[in-house]
CSV table of C-alpha atoms and ligand atoms in Angstrom, one decimal:
chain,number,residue,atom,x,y,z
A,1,UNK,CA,-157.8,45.7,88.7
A,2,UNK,CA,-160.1,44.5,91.4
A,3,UNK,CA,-162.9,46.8,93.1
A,4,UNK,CA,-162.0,44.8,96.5
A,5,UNK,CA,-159.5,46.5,98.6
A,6,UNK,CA,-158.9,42.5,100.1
A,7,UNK,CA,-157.3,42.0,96.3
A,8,UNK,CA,-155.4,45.2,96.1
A,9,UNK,CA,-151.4,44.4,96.5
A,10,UNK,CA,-149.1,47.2,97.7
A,11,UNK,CA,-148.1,47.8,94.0
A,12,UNK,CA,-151.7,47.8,93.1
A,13,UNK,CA,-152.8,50.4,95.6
A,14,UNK,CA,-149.8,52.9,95.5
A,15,UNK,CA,-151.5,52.9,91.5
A,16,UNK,CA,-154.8,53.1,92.7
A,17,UNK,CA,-154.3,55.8,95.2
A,18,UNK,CA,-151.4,57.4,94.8
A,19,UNK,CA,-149.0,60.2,96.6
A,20,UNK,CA,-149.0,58.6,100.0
A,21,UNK,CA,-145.9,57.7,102.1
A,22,UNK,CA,-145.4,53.4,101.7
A,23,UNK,CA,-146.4,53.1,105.3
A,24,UNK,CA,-149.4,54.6,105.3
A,25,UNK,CA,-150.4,51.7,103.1
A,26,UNK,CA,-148.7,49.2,105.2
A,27,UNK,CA,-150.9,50.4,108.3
A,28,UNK,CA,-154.1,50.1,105.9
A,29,UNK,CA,-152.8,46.3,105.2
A,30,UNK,CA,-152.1,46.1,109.1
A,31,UNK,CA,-155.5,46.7,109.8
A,32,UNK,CA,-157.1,44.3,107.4
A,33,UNK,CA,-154.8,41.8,107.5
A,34,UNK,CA,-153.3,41.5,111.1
A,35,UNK,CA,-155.9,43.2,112.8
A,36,UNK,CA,-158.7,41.5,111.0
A,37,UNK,CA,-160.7,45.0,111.3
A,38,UNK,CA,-162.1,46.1,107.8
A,39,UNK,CA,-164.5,49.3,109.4
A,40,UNK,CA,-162.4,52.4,107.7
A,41,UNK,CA,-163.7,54.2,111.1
A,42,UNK,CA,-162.1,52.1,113.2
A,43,UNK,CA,-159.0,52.1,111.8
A,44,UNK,CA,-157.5,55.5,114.4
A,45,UNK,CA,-154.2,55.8,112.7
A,46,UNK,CA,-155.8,56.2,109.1
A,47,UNK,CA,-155.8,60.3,108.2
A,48,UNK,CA,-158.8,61.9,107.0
A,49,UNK,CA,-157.5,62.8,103.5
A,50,UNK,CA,-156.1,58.6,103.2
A,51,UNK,CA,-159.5,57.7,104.2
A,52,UNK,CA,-161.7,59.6,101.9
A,53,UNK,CA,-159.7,58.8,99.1
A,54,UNK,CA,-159.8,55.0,100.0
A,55,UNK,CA,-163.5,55.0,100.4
A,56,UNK,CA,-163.6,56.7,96.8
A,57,UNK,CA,-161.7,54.6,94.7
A,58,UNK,CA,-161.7,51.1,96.3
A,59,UNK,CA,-164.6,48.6,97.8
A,60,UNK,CA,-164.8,47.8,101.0
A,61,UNK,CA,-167.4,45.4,100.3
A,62,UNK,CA,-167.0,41.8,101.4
A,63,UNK,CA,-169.0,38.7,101.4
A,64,UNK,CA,-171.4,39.4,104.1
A,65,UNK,CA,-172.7,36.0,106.1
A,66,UNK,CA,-176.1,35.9,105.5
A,67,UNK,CA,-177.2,32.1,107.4
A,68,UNK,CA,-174.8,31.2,109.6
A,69,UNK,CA,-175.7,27.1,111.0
A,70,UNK,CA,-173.9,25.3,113.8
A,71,UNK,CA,-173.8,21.1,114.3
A,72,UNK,CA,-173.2,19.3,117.7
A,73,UNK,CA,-169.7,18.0,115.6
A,74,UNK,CA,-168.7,21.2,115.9
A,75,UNK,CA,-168.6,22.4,111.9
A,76,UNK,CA,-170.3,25.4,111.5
A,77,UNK,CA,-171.8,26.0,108.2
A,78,UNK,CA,-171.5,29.6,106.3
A,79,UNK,CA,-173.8,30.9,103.5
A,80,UNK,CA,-172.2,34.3,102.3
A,81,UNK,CA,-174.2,37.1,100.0
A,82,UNK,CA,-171.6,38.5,97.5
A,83,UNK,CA,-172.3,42.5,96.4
A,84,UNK,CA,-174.6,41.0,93.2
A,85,UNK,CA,-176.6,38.9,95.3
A,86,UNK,CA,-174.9,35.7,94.4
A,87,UNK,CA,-174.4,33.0,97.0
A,88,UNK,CA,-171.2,30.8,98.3
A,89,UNK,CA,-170.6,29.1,100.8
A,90,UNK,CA,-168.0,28.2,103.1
A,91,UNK,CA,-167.2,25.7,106.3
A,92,UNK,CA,-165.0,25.8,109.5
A,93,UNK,CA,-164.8,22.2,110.7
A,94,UNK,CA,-163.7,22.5,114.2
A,95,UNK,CA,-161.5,18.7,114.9
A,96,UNK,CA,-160.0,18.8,118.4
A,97,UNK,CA,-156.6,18.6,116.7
A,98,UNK,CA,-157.2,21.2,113.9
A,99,UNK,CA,-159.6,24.1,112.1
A,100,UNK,CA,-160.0,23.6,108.6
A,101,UNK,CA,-161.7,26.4,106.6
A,102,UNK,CA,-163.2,24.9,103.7
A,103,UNK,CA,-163.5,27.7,100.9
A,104,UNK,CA,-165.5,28.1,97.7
A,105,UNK,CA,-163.9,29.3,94.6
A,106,UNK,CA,-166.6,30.2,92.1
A,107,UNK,CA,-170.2,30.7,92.5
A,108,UNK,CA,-171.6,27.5,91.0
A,109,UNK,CA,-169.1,25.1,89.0
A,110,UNK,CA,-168.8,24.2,85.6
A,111,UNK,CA,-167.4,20.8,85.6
A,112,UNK,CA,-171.7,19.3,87.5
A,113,UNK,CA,-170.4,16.6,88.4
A,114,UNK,CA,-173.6,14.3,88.4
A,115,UNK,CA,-173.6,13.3,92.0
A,116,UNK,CA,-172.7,16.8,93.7
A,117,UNK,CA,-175.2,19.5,94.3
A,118,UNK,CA,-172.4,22.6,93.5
A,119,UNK,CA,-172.9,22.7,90.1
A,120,UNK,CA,-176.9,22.0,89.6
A,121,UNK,CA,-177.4,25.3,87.9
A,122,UNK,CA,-174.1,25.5,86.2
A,123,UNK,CA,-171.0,28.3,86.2
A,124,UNK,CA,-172.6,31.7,86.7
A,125,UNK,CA,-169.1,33.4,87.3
A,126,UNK,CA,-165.5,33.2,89.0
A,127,UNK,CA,-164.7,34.8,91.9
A,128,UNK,CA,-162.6,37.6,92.6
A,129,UNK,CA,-159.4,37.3,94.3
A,130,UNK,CA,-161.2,39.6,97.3
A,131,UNK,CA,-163.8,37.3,97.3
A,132,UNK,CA,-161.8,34.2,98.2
A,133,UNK,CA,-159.5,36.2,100.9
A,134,UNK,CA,-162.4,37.8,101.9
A,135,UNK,CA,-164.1,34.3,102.9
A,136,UNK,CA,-160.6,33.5,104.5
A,137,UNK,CA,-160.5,36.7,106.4
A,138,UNK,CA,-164.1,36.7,107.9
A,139,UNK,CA,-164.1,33.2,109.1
A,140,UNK,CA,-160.6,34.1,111.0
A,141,UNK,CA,-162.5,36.7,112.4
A,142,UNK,CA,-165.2,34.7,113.5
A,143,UNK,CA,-162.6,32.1,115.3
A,144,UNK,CA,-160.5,35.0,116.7
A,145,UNK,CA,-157.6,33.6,114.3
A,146,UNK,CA,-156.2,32.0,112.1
A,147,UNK,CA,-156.5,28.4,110.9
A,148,UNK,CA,-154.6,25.3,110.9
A,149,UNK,CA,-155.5,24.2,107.4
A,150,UNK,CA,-157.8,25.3,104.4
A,151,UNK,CA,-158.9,23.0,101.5
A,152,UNK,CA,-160.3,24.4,98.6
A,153,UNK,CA,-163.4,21.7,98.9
A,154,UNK,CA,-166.5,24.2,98.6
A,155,UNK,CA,-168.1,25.5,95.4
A,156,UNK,CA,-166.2,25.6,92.4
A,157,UNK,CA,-163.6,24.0,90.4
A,158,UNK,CA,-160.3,25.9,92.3
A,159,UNK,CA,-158.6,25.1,88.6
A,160,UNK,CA,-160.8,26.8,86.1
A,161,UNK,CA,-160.7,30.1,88.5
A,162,UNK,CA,-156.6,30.1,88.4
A,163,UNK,CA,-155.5,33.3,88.1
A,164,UNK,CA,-158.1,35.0,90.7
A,165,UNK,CA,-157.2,31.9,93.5
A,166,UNK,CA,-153.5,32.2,92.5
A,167,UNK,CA,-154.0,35.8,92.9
A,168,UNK,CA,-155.5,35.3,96.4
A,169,UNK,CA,-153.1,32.5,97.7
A,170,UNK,CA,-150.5,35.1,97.0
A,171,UNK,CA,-152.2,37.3,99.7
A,172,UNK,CA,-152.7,34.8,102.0
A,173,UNK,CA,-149.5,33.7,101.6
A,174,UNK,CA,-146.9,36.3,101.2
A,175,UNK,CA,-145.2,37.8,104.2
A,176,UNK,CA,-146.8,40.8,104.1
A,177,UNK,CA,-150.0,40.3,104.4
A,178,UNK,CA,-151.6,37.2,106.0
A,179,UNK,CA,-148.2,35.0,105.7
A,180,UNK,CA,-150.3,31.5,106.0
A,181,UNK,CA,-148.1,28.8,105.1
A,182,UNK,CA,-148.9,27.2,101.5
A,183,UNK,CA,-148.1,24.0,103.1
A,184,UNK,CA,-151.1,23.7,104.9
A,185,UNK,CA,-153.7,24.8,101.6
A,186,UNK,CA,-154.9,22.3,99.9
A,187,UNK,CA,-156.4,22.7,96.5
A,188,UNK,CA,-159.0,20.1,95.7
A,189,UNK,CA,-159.8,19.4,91.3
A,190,UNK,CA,-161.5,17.5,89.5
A,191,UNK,CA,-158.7,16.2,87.4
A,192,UNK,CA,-157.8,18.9,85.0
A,193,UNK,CA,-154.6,18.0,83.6
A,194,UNK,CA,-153.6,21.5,82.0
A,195,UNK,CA,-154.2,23.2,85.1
A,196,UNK,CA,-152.7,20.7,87.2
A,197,UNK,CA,-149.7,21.2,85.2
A,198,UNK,CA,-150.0,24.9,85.0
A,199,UNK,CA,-149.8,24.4,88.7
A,200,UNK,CA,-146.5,22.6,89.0
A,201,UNK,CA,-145.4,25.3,87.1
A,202,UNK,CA,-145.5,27.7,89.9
A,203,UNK,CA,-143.6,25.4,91.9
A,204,UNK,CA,-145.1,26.6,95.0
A,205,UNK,CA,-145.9,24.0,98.3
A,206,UNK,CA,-149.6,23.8,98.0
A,207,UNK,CA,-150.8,20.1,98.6
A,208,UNK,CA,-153.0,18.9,95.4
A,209,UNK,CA,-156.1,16.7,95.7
A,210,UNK,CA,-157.6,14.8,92.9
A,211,UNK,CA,-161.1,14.3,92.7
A,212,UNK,CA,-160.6,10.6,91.1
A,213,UNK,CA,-164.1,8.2,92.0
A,214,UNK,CA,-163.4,5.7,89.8
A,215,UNK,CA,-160.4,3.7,88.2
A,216,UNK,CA,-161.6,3.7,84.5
A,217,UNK,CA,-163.4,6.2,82.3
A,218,UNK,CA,-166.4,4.3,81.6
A,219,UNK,CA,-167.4,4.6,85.4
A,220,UNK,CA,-165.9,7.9,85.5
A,221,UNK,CA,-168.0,9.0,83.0
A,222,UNK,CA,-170.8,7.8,85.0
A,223,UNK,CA,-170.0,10.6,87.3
A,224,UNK,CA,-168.8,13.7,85.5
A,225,UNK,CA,-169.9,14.8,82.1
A,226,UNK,CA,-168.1,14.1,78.9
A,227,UNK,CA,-167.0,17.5,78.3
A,228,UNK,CA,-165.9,18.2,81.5
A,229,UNK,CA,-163.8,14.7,82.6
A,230,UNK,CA,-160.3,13.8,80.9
A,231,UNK,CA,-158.7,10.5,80.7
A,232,UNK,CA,-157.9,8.9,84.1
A,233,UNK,CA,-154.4,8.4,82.5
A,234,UNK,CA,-154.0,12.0,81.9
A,235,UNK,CA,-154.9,13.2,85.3
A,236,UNK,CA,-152.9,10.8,87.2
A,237,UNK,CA,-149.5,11.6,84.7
A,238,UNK,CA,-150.0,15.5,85.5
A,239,UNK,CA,-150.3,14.7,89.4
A,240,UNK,CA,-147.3,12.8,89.3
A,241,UNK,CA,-145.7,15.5,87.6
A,242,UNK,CA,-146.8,17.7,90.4
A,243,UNK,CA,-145.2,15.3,92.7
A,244,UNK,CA,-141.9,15.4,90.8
A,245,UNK,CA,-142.2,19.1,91.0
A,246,UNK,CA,-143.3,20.1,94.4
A,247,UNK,CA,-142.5,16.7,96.0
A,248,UNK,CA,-145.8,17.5,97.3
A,249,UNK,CA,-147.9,14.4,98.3
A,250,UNK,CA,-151.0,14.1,96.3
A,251,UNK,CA,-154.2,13.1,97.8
A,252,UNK,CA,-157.1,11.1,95.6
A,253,UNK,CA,-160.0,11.6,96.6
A,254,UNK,CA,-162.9,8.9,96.2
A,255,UNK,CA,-166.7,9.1,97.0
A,256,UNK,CA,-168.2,6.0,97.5
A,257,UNK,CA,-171.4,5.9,95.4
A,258,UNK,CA,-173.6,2.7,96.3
A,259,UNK,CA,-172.9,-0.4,92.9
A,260,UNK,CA,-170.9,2.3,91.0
A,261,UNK,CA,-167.8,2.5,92.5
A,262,UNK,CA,-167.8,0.4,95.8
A,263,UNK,CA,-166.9,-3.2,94.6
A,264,UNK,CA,-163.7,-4.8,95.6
A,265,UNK,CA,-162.2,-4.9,92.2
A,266,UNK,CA,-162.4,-1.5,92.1
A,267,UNK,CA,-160.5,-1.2,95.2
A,268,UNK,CA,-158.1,-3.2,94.1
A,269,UNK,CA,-158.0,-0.8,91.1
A,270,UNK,CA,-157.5,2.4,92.9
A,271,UNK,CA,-154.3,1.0,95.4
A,272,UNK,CA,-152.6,0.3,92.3
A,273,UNK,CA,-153.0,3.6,91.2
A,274,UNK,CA,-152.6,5.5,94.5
A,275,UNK,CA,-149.3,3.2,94.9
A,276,UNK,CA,-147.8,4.3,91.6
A,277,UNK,CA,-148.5,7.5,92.4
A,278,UNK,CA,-147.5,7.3,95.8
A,279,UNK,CA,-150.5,8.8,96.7
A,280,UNK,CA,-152.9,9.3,100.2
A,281,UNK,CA,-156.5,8.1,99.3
A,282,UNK,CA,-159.1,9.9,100.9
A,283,UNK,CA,-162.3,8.2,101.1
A,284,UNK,CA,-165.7,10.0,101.3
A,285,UNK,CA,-169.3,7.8,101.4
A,286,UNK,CA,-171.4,9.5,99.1
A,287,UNK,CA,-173.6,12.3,101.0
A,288,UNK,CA,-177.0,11.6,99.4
A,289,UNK,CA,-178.4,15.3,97.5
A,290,UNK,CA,-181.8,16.0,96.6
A,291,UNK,CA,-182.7,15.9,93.4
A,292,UNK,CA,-179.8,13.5,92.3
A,293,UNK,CA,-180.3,9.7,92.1
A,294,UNK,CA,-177.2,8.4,93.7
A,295,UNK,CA,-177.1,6.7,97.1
A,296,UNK,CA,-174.2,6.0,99.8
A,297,UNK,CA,-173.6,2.6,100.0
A,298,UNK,CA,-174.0,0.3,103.3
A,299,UNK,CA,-171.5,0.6,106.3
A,300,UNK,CA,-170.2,-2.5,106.0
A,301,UNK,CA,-169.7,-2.5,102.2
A,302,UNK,CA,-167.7,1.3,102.6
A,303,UNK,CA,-165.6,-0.6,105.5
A,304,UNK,CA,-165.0,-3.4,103.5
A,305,UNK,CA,-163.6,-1.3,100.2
A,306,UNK,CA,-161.6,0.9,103.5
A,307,UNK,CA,-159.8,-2.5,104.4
A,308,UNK,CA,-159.2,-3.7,101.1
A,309,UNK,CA,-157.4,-0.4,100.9
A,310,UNK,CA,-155.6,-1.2,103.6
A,311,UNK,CA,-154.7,-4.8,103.2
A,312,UNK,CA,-153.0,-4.1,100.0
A,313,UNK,CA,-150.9,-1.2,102.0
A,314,UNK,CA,-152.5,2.0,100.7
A,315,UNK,CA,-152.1,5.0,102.9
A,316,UNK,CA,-156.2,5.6,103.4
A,317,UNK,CA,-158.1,8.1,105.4
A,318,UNK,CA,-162.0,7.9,105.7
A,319,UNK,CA,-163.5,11.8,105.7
A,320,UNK,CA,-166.0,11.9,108.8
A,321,UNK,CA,-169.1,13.1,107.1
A,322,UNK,CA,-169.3,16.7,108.8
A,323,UNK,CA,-172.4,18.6,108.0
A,324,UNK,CA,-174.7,16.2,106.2
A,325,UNK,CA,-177.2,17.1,108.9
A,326,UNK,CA,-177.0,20.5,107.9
A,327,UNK,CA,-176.9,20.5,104.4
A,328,UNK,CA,-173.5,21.4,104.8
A,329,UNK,CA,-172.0,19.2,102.1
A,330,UNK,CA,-170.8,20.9,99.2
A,331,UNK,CA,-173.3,23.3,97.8
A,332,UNK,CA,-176.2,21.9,99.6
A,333,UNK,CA,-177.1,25.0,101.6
A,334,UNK,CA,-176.3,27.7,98.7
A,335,UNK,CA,-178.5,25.2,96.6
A,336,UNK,CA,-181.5,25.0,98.9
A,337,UNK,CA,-181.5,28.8,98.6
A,338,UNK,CA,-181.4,29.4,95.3
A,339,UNK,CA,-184.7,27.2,94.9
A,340,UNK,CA,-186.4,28.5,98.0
B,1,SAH,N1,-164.2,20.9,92.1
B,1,SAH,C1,-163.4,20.4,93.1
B,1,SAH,C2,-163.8,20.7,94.6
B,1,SAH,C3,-165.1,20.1,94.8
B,1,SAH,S1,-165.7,19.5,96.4
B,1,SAH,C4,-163.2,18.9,93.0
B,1,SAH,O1,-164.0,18.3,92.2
B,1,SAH,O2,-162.4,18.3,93.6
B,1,SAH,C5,-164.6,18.4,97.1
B,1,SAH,C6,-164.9,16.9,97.0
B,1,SAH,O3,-166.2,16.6,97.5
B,1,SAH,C7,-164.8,16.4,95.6
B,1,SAH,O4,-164.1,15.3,95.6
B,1,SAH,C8,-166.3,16.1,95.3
B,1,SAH,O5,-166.4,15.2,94.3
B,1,SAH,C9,-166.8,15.7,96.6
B,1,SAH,N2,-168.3,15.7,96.7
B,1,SAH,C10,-169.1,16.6,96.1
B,1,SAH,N3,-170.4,16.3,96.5
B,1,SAH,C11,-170.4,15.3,97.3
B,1,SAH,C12,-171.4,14.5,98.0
B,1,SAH,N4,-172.6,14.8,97.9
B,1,SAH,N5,-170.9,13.5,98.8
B,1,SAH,C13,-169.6,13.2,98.9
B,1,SAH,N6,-168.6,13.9,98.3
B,1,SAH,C14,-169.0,14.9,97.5
């Protein structure tokens, strides 16, 4: 069992601390949960004898933000110290339609993919169910409530944490706690096919993103280490089976690396694909990392691959590059920490 009380269930914590009436935990959960207010001392219909106990046998300890950074387009830009002094980090981007919390779900990632800063010093552990509501819970407290969407698009590889983020998501979820919808999560992969699967399994109304970047596996391999990438074929036959299952739409997601991925053959390539599996393609020009040797390509070339897109009738979105002027892009800052 969890040492965060933002992991504990009501089951969990009637085993944890026992011999209280149900709704004295349901007032605790209030607090947290509705109220957003995690000070013990602040919550004034807590007893004396709930409290101590609840201070002895659970953690109240939550990511703490240690950098906070804003940009003029309105993404702000979170760097969170866990209890063991690891980093994560974590993004509200602010669009004038919707706020989208963009949430980490290990502290490094094991997949280091070769382009993406997240995974430069490897895996150095999952997070804990507390530590993903947790970021959830203290960005909603720094917007005052709750938000319209959250992607799983920060540190990690969501898939190869399961249990702890399926563990979370119930929380943030279920009706008694946060009740978010699971229509508007989004969990981003890499294209692991068992988990994928694992996932349609649940049968639950998350929306699934595929972290595709090329249309065959020599180019892909380009991209994400041997060990760690799967057969395009595979990953595109479990997403349709997570269509199938969920009738969830999947989203592939493609960045644009300059003469690796950007021709128009390749474009070509990737409507088919998005078309059989009737999928949204969401396009993202490469966000250039120190210390890694890829570049974005041209405007005009990116435009050009976009209209292709189009012209063959895929359903294609281009991601607005939030936060590259603020290292925001996926593991930048948490990176630029660690070799301060
Ligand atoms: N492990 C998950 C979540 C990673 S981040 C996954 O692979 O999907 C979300 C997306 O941002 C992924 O598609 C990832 O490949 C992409 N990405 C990572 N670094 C990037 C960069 N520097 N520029 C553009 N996209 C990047």
């Amino acid at each position: 069992m969890s040492s965060y009380l933002f992991s504990l269930t009501f089951s969990e914590m009637e085993k944890l601390v026992p011999g209280f009436p149900r709704y004295r935990y349901a007032q605790l959960f209030d607090w947290i949960y509705k109220k957003r207010i995690f000070d013990l001392n602040r919550m004034t219909n807590i007893s004396g004898d709930f409290r101590n106990i609840l201070k002895e046998k659970t953690i109240f300890d939550y990511p703490a933000i240690e950098e906070e950074k804003n940009t003029s387009d309105n993404t702000t830009k979170f760097l969170f110290k866990l209890h063991d002094g690891n980093f994560i980090e974590a993004v509200i981007i602010d669009s004038v339609k919707r706020k989208t919390f963009c949430l980490s779900s290990q502290v490094g990632c094991p997949i280091q993919c070769r382009f993406c800063a997240s995974g430069m010093y490897g895996l150095t552990r999952n997070l804990d169910p507390g530590e993903i509501t947790g970021q959830f819970l203290l960005l909603s407290r720094f917007l005052k409530k709750l938000p319209d969407n959250v992607v799983f698009m920060g540190i990690g590889e969501p898939l190869l944490n399961f249990k702890n983020l399926m563990d979370s998501l119930n929380i943030i979820c279920s009706e008694e706690y946060i009740n978010f919808s699971q229509r508007r999560i989004t969990i981003s992969t890499s294209g692991i096919p068992d988990g994928i699967r694992k996932l349609a399994e649940l049968d639950r109304q998350y929306n699934l993103a595929i972290s595709l970047h090329a249309t065959d596996d020599i180019t892909r391999a380009r991209l994400i280490p041997d060990n760690a990438s799967f057969p395009i074929k595979e990953i595109v036959e479990a997403s349709m089976e997570y269509f199938k299952k969920t009738g969830r739409l999947i989203t592939i997601e493609y960045t644009l690396i300059k003469e690796i991925n950007d021709s128009l053959s390749q474009a070509r390539e990737l409507a088919g694909i998005a078309k059989k599996l009737r999928a949204k393609i969401n396009l993202i020009p490469y966000n250039a990392v120190k210390g890694r040797e890829f570049t974005r390509p041209e405007d005009r070339i990116c435009f050009s691959f976009y209209k292709k897109l189009k012209d063959l009738g895929a359903h294609v979105t281009f991601r607005l590059e939030k936060g590259s002027n603020i290292n925001a892009a996926c593991g930048q800052l948490r990176a630029n920490k660690i070799s301060e």
